[in-house]
Structures are given as structure tokens and as C-alpha cells.
Short mmCIF file of C-alpha atoms in Angstrom, two decimals:
data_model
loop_
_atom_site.label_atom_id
_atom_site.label_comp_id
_atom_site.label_asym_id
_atom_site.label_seq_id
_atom_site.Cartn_x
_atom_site.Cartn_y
_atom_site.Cartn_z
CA UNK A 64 -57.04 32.75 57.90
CA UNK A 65 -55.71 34.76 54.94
CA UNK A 66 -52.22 34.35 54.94
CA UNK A 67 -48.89 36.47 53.13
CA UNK A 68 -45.86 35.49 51.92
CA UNK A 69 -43.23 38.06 53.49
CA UNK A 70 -39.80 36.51 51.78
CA UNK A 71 -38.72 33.31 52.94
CA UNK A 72 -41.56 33.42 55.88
CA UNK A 73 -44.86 32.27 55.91
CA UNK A 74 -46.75 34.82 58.40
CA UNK A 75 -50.84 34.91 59.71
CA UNK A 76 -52.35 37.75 57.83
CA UNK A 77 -52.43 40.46 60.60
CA UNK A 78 -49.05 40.13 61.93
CA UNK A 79 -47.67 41.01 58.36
CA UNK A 80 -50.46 43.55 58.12
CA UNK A 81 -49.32 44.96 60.87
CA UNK A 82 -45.35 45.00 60.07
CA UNK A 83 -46.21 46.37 56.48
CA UNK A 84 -47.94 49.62 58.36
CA UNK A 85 -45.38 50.22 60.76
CA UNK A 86 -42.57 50.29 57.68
CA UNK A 87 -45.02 52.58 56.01
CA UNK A 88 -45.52 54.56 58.90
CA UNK A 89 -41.38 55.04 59.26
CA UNK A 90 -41.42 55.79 55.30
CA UNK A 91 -44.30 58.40 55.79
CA UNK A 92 -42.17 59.94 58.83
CA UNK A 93 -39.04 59.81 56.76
CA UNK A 94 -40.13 61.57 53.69
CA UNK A 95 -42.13 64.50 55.93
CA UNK A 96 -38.73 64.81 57.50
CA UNK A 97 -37.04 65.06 54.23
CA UNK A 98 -40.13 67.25 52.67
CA UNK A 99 -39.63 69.90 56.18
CA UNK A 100 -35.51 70.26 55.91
CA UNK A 101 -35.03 70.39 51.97
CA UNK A 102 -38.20 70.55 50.25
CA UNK A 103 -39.71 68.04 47.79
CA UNK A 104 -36.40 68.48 45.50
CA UNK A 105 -34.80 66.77 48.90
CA UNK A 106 -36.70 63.95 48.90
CA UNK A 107 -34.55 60.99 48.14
CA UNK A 108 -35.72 57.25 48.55
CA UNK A 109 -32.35 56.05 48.79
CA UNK A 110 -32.30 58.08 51.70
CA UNK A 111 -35.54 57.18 53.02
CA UNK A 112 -34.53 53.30 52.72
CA UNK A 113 -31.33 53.89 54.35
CA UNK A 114 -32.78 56.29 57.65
CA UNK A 115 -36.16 54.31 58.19
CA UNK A 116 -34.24 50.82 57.84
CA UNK A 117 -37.17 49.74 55.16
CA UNK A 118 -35.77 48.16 52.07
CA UNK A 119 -36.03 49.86 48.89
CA UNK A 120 -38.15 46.97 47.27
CA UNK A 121 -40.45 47.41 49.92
CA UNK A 122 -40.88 51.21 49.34
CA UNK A 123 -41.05 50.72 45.67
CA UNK A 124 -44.31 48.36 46.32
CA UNK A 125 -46.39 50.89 48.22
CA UNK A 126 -44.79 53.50 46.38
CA UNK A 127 -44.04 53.11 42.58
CA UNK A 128 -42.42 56.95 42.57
CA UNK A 129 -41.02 59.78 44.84
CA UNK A 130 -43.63 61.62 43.45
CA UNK A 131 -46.17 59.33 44.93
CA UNK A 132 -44.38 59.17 48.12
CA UNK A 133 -44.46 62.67 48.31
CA UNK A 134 -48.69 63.24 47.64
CA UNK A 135 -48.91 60.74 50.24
CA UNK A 136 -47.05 62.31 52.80
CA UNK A 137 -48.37 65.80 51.75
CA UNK A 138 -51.97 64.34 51.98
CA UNK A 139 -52.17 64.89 55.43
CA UNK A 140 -50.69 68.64 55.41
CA UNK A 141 -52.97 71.20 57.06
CA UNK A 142 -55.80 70.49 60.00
CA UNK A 143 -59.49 70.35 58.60
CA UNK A 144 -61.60 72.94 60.07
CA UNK A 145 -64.92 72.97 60.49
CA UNK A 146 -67.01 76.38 58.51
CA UNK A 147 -68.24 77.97 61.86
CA UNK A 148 -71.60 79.19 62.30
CA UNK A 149 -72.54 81.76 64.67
CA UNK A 150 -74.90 83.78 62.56
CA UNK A 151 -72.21 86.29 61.99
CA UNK A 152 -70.59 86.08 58.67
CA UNK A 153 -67.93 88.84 59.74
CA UNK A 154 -66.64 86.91 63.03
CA UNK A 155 -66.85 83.67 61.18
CA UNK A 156 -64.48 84.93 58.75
CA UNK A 157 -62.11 86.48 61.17
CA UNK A 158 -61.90 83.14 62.85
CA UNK A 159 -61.04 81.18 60.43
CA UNK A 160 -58.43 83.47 58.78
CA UNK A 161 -57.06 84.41 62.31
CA UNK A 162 -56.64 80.78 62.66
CA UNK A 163 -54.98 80.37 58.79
CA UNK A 164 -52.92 83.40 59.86
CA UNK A 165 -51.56 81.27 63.18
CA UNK A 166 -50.82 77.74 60.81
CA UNK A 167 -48.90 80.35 58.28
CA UNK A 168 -46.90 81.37 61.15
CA UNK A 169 -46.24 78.20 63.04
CA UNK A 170 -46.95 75.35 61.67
CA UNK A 171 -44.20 73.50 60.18
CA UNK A 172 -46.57 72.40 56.37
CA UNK A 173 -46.24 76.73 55.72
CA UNK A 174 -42.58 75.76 55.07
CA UNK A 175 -42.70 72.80 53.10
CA UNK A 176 -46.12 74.01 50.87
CA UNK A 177 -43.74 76.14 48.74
CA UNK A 178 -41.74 73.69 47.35
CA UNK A 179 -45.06 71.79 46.78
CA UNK A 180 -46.40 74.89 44.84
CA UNK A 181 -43.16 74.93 43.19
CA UNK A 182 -43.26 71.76 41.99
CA UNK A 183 -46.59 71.73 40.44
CA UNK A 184 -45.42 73.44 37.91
CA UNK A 185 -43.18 71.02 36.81
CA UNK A 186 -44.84 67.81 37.72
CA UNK A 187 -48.62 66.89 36.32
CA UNK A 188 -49.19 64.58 38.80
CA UNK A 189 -47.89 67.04 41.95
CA UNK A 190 -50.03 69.65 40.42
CA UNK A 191 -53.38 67.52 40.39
CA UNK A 192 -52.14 67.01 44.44
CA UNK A 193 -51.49 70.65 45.00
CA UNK A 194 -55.04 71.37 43.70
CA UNK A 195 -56.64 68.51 45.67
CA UNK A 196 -54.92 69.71 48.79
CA UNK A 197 -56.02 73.74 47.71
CA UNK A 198 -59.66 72.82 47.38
CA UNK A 199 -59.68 71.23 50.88
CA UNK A 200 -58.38 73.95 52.34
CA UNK A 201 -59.93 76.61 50.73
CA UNK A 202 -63.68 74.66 51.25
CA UNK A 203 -64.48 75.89 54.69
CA UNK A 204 -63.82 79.87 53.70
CA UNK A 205 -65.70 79.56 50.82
CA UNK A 206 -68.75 77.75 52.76
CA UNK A 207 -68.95 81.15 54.70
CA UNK A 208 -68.62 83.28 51.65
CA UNK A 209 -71.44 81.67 50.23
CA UNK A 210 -73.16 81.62 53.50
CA UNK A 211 -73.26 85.41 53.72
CA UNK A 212 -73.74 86.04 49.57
CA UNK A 213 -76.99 83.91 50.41
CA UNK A 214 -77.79 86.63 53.00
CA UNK A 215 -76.88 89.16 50.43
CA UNK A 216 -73.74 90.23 52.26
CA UNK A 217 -71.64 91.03 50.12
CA UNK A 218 -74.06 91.33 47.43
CA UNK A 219 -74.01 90.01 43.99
CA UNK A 220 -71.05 91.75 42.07
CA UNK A 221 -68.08 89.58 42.87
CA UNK A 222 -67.79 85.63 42.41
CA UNK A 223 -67.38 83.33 45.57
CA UNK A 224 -64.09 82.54 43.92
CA UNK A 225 -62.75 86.24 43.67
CA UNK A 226 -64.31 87.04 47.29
CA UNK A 227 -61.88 84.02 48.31
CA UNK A 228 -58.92 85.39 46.58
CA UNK A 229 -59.60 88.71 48.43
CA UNK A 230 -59.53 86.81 52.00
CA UNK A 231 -56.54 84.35 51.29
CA UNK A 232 -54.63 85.79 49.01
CA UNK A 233 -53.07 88.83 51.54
CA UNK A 234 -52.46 86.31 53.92
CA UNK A 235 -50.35 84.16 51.49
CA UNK A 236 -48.65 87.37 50.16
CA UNK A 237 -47.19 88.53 53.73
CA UNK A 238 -46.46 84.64 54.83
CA UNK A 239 -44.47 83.73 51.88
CA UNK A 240 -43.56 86.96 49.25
CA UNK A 241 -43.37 89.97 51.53
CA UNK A 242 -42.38 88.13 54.49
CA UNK A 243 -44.79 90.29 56.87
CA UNK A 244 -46.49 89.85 59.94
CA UNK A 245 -50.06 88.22 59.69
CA UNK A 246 -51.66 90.16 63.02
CA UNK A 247 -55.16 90.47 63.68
CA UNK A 248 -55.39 94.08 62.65
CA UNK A 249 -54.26 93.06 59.15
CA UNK A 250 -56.98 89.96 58.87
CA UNK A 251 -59.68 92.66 60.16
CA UNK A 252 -58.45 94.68 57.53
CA UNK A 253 -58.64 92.33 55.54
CA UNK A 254 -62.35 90.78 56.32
CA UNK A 255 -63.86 94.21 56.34
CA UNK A 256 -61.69 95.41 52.98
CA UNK A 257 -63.28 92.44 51.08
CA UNK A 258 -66.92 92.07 52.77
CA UNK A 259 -68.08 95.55 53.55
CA UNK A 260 -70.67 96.00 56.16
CA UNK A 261 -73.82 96.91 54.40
CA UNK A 262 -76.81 98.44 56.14
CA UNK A 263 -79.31 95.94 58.07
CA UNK A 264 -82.74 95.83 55.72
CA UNK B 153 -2.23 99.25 28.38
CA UNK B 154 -3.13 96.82 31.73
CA UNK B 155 -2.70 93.29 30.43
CA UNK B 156 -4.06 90.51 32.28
CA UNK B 157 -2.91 86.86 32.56
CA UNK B 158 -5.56 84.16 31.30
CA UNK B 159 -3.66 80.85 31.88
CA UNK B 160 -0.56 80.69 29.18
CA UNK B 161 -1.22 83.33 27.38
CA UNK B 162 -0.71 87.49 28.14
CA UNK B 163 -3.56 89.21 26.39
CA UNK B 164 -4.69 92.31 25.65
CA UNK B 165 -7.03 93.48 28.47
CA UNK B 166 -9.79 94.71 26.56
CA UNK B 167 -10.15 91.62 24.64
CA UNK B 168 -9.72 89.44 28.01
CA UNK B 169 -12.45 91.78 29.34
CA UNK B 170 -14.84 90.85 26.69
CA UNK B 171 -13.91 87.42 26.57
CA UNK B 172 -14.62 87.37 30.19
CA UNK B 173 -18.20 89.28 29.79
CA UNK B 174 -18.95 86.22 26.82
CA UNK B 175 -17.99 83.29 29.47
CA UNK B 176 -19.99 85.11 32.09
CA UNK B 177 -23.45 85.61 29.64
CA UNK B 178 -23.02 82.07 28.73
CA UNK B 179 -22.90 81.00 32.35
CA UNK B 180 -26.24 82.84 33.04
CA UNK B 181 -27.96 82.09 30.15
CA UNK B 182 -27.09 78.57 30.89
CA UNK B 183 -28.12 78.94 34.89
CA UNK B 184 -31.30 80.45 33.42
CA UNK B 185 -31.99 77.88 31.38
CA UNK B 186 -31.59 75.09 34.16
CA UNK B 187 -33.76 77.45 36.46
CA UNK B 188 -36.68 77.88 34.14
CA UNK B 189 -36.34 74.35 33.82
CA UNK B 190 -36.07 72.29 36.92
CA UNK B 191 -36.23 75.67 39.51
CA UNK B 192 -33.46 76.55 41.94
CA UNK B 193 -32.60 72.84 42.76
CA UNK B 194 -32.41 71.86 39.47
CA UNK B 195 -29.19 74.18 38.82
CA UNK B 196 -26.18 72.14 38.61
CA UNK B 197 -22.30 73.76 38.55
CA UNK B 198 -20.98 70.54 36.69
CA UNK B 199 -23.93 70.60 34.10
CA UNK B 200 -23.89 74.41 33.36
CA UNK B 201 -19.93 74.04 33.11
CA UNK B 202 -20.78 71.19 30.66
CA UNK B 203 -23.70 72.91 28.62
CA UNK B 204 -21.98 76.32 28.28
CA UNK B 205 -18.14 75.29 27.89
CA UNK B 206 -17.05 77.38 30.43
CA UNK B 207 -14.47 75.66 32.59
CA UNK B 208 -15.56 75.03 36.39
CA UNK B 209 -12.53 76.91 37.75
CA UNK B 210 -13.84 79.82 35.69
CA UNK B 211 -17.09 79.99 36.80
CA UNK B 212 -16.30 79.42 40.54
CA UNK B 213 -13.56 82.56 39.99
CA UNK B 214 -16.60 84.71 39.36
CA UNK B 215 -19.82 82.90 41.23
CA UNK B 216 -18.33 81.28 44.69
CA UNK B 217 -21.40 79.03 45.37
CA UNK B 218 -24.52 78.16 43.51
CA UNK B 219 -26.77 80.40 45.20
CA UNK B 220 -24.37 83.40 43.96
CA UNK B 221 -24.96 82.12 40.22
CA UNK B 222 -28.74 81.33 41.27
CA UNK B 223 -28.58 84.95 42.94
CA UNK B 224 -27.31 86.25 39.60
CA UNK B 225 -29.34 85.12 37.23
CA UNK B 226 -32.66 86.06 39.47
CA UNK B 227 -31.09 89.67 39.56
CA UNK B 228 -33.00 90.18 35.85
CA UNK B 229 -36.14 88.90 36.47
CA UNK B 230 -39.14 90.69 35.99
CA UNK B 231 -39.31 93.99 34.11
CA UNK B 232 -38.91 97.13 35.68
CA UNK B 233 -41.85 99.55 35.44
CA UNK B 234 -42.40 103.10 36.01
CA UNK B 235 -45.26 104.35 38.14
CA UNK B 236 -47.82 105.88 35.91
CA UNK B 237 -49.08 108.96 37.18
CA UNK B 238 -52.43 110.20 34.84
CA UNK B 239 -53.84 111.68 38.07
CA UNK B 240 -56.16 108.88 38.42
CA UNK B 241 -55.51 106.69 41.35
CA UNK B 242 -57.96 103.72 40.32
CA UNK B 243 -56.25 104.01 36.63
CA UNK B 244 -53.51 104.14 37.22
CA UNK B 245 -53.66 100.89 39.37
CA UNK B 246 -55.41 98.81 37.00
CA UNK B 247 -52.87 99.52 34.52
CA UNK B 248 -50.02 98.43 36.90
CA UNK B 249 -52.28 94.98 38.06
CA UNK B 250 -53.19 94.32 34.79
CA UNK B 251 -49.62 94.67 33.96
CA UNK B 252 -48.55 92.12 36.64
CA UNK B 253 -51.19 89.83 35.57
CA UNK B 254 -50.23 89.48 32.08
CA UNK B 255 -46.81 88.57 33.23
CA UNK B 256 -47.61 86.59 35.76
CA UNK B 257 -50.05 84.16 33.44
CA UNK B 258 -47.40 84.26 30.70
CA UNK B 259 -43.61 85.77 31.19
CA UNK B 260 -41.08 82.71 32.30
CA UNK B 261 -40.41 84.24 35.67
CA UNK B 262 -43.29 83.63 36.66
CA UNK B 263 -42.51 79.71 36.99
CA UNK B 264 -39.30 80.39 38.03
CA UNK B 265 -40.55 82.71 41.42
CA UNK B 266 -42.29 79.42 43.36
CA UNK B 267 -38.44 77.73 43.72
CA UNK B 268 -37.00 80.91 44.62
CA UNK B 269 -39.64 81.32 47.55
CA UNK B 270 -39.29 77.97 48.41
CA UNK B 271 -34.82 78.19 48.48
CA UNK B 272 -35.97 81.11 50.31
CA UNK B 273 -37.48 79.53 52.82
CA UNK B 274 -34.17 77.23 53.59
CA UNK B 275 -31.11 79.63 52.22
CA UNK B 276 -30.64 82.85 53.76
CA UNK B 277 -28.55 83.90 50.97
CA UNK B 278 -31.48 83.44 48.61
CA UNK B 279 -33.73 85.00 51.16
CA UNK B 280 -32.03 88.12 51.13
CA UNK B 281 -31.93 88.50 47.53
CA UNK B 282 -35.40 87.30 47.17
CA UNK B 283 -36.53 89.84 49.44
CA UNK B 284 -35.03 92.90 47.70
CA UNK B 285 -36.35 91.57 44.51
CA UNK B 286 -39.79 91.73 46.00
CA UNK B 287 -39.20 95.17 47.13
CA UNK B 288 -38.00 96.11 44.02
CA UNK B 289 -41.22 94.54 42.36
CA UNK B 290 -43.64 96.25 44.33
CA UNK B 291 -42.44 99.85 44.17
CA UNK B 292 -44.77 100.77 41.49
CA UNK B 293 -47.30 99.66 43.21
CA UNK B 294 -46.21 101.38 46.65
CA UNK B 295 -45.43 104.70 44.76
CA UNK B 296 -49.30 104.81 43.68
CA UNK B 297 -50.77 103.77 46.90
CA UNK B 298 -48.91 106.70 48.52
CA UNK B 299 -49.68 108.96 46.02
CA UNK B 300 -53.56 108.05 46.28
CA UNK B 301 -53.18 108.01 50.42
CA UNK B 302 -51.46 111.49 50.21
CA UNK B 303 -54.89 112.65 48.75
CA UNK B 304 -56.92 110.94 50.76
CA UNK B 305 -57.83 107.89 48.67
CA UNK B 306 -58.09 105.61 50.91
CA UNK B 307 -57.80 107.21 54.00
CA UNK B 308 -55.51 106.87 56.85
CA UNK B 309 -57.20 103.67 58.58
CA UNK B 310 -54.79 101.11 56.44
CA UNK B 311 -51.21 101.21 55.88
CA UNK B 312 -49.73 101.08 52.97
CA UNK B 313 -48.07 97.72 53.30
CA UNK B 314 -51.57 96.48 54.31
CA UNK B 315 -53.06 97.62 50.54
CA UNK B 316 -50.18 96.62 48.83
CA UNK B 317 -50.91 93.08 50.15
CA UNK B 318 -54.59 93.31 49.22
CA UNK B 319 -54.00 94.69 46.02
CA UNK B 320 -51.25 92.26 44.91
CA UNK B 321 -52.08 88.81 46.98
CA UNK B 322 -55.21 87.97 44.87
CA UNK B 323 -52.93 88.17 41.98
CA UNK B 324 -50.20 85.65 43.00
CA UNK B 325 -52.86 83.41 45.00
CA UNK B 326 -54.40 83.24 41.27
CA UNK B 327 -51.65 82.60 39.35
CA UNK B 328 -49.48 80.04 42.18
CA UNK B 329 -51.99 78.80 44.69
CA UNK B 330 -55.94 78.09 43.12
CA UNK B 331 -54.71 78.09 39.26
CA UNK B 332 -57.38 80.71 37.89
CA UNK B 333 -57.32 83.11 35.40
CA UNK B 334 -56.91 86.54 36.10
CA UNK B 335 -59.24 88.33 33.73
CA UNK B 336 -59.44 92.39 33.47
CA UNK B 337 -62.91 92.04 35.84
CA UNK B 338 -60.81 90.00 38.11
CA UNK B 339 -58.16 93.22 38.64
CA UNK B 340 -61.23 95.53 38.68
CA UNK B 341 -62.72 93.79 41.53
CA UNK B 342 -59.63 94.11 43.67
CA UNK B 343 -58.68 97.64 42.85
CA UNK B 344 -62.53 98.67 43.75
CA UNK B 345 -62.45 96.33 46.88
CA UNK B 346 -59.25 97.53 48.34
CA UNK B 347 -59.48 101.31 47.20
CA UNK B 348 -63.15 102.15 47.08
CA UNK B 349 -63.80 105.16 45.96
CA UNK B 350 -64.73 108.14 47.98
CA UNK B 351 -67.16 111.11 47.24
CA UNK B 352 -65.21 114.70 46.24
CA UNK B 353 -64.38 117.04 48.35
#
């Protein structure tokens, strides 16, 4: 049996395996905590040492930096969703934003993702994060974008990645510039504004 | 002549006055500084007292808390610009996106914004003035849309707010969310997608 060396004790492998994930668990609750009341700027590890009782050595091993502490605890911000597929490009859309519209709204990563944002521009390895984290979002809209430009709706003229920006980017406006209300008028508005309803051939 | 009492020493009051406006455009330049540098968390009292050699009494007389300096220094950001009115609706908002654009991909504000949303999202203080800044940003913008819905282009089935956010949320998505350039065929797109253009009357 594999066995570690935790300090002074000698413990079977999966007992220590198991202790080590339950003080990373606490340090991965900790920072989120820290991340949702004061940002990634509020992130502190003596902090996180001192409220999840793991010792800072410890952190410092799975962790060599807060900024590593922080694109761990960021990397599971957001829900993946599925692209849906019911044939209609239009209601596929609305779904999806209607439900990016609800997570701006409610859920509590639309609070911390600005300070994330705001720290990519400051910090290379946050940035190559944020645009890890930005990709995986964006992937399921774009799947239907492309989806419907293979149908020839919208047609050629605009790029999947400017057809994107026309969906998301309204959405982001009102959650976190103009501080607006994201109802399902506006997404309609904004589905049909970007992918016009062109004549059946 | 009004004389007014700066520690020992009975001066003058126009020369107090302007020593007063140099200790106060030190201070900002200094907050600016530590904002452009390490956002709205990154401004420190003690180190802007240090950097500027302005005494910390003095700059708490005329900022009571860091989000009034923070507040302050924000006040100047962006540049103000007129409405252009050539009588063309489309031109006239190209010139204003294109506008944004080039200041958003290369004027210092525009890394400065992302901490300001994010202390927005914790600090009402900063919320407030974060809000009128906005408004005071987008009134350009506004003043066209009206002036093209007034005649019709586009008609009455979207509000205002509704284009502003489609005409403007690509932009910012670009510049603080996916990281792509926002080229002249870029604006173009979004003006034509969010104010297509109608056949005369």
C-alpha cells in the first residue's frame, strides 16, 4: 500500500488522501467566500489559513499563489449548458439567453466575475483564466449560431464571433454597466435584433 | 481681504487658495495613478499621502473616505462628446461607436472602468457615482437614438434603452469580456443590426 508522510505521522495512502481533499475542499470554500464578499483584491491566504483552520504550508503546497487559488476556485463558476436542439434556431437562442439572463440576475458568480474581468487586466495569468472560463461559456451560443449560419439563417455577412457579441453583449451591458433589467422582452429583442427572420426558401 | 489659517502661519487667501488647488491636483493625480495601476483596491490613503507629499490630515480635510478620493478622480474619466447631428442617423452613429471604440481599445480609462464596476458591485457609494458616469457616457448615444426614433428610424417596437444596449454592449463585451478587436466592420455590423434601415417615405 502506497503510503505518505503527513508530519510526524506515518498514515495508509487513502486516509491522508482523503484528509488532504477535505482541507482543500475548506480552502476552495474559503476563498469563494472571500472571492463573493470582496472580490479577488479580497482574497487573502492568511485569511483563508486562519477561517478554514488549514495551515498556511499546506495551502502553499496545493497552491503556490493567490492567484492560483483564485483560477481554481473560479474554475467552477457558471453551470455548463448543453446547445439545445429543437430545430428552431430562434427558440434555441431565446433559451439559452433567457437562461444567461436568470444566472446574471441571481446567481451569486455575476457578482464576483467583475472583479475577475478586472483583474485580467492586470494579471497574465488571471487573464489566460478569464479567457478559458469566456470560451466555455460562450461555446454553447456559438454552437447555435453556427447551427443556423449552416442553415443560412442569418446569412453570410456577419462572423459567428460578431453574431455572438450581438446576443451577449446587451445582456452583459444591462447586468453590469447600465444596471437594467434583463426581461424576456429585451432577450426577444434582442434574438430577433441580431438574427432576423428571413423568408422560408 | 479674507485670510485663512493654514497651521502657524496667517496667509493671504488667494495664495492659500491656490496652494490648496496644488495639494488637491497632486492628490488626484496621485489617486489616478494608483487607480490606473492596481484599480480601485489598489488605492491606498497612506501611499498617495506618501507619493504626493500631501499630509494625511490634509487630504482627509478635503476627501473623508477613499471612495470620495476614488469618486473624485473617476469624476474625469472619459471625454465628453457632443452628439453629431449631419442628418444621418446611421452616420452619425458610426462616428459616435467608432469613437467609443478607439477609446475603449486604447484611452487609460478604459482599464480603469472593470474595478470601478466591480467596487460597484460591493460600495454603494461607488455605485452611485458609477452609475451617473454611465449616464453621462451614454447621452450621445441616447440623444441620436431619439433623434432617429423621432423620425421613425427604428420604429416604435424597441425602446430606447433597449438600442442603446444593443448598440453599445458588443462594444464593451469586445473590449472587457472575449478580448477582440473592434474593427470599423465590427461597428458597421452593429449599427446595421440594431438600426436597419427602412425604405423612404
Amino acid at each position: 500500500m502506497r503510503r505518505v508522510n503527513e508530519g510526524d505521522v506515518t498514515v495508509p495512502a487513502k486516509n491522508a488522501d482523503k484528509r488532504v481533499e477535505r482541507s482543500k475542499a475548506k480552502v476552495m470554500a474559503e476563498t469563494y467566500r472571500q472571492l463573493s464578499r470582496a472580490g479577488v483584491g479580497g482574497v487573502s491566504i492568511d485569511e483563508i489559513a486562519r477561517n478554514s483552520g488549514v495551515a498556511k504550508t499546506t495551502i502553499y503546497r496545493h497552491w503556490p499563489s493567490r492567484s492560483a487559488l483564485v483560477i481554481d476556485a473560479c474554475s467552477s463558476l457558471g453551470s455548463n449548458v448543453e446547445a439545445p436542439d429543437t430545430g428552431d434556431i430562434r427558440a434555441d437562442l431565446i433559451s439559452l439567453l433567457v437562461n444567461l439572463a436568470e444566472q446574471l440576475q441571481n446567481a451569486s458568480w455575476s457578482s464576483v466575475y467583475p472583479s475577475i474581468i478586472d483583474a485580467a487586466e492586470r494579471d497574465a495569468e488571471i487573464a489566460t483564466m478569464q479567457r478559458a472560463l469566456h470560451a466555455a461559456f460562450m461555446a454553447p451560443i456559438e454552437t447555435v449560431v453556427e447551427r443556423g449560419k449552416a442553415k443560412g439563417q442569418p446569412g453570410p455577412e456577419r462572423s459567428t464571433s460578431s453574431l455572438v457579441a450581438s446576443l451577449v453583449g446587451p445582456l452583459f451591458y444591462r447586468r453590469w454597466f447600465s444596471k437594467e433589467k434583463i426581461d424576456e422582452r429585451f432577450v426577444a429583442d434582442v434574438v430577433d435584433g441580431t438574427i432576423p427572420l428571413r423568408p422560408k426558401v
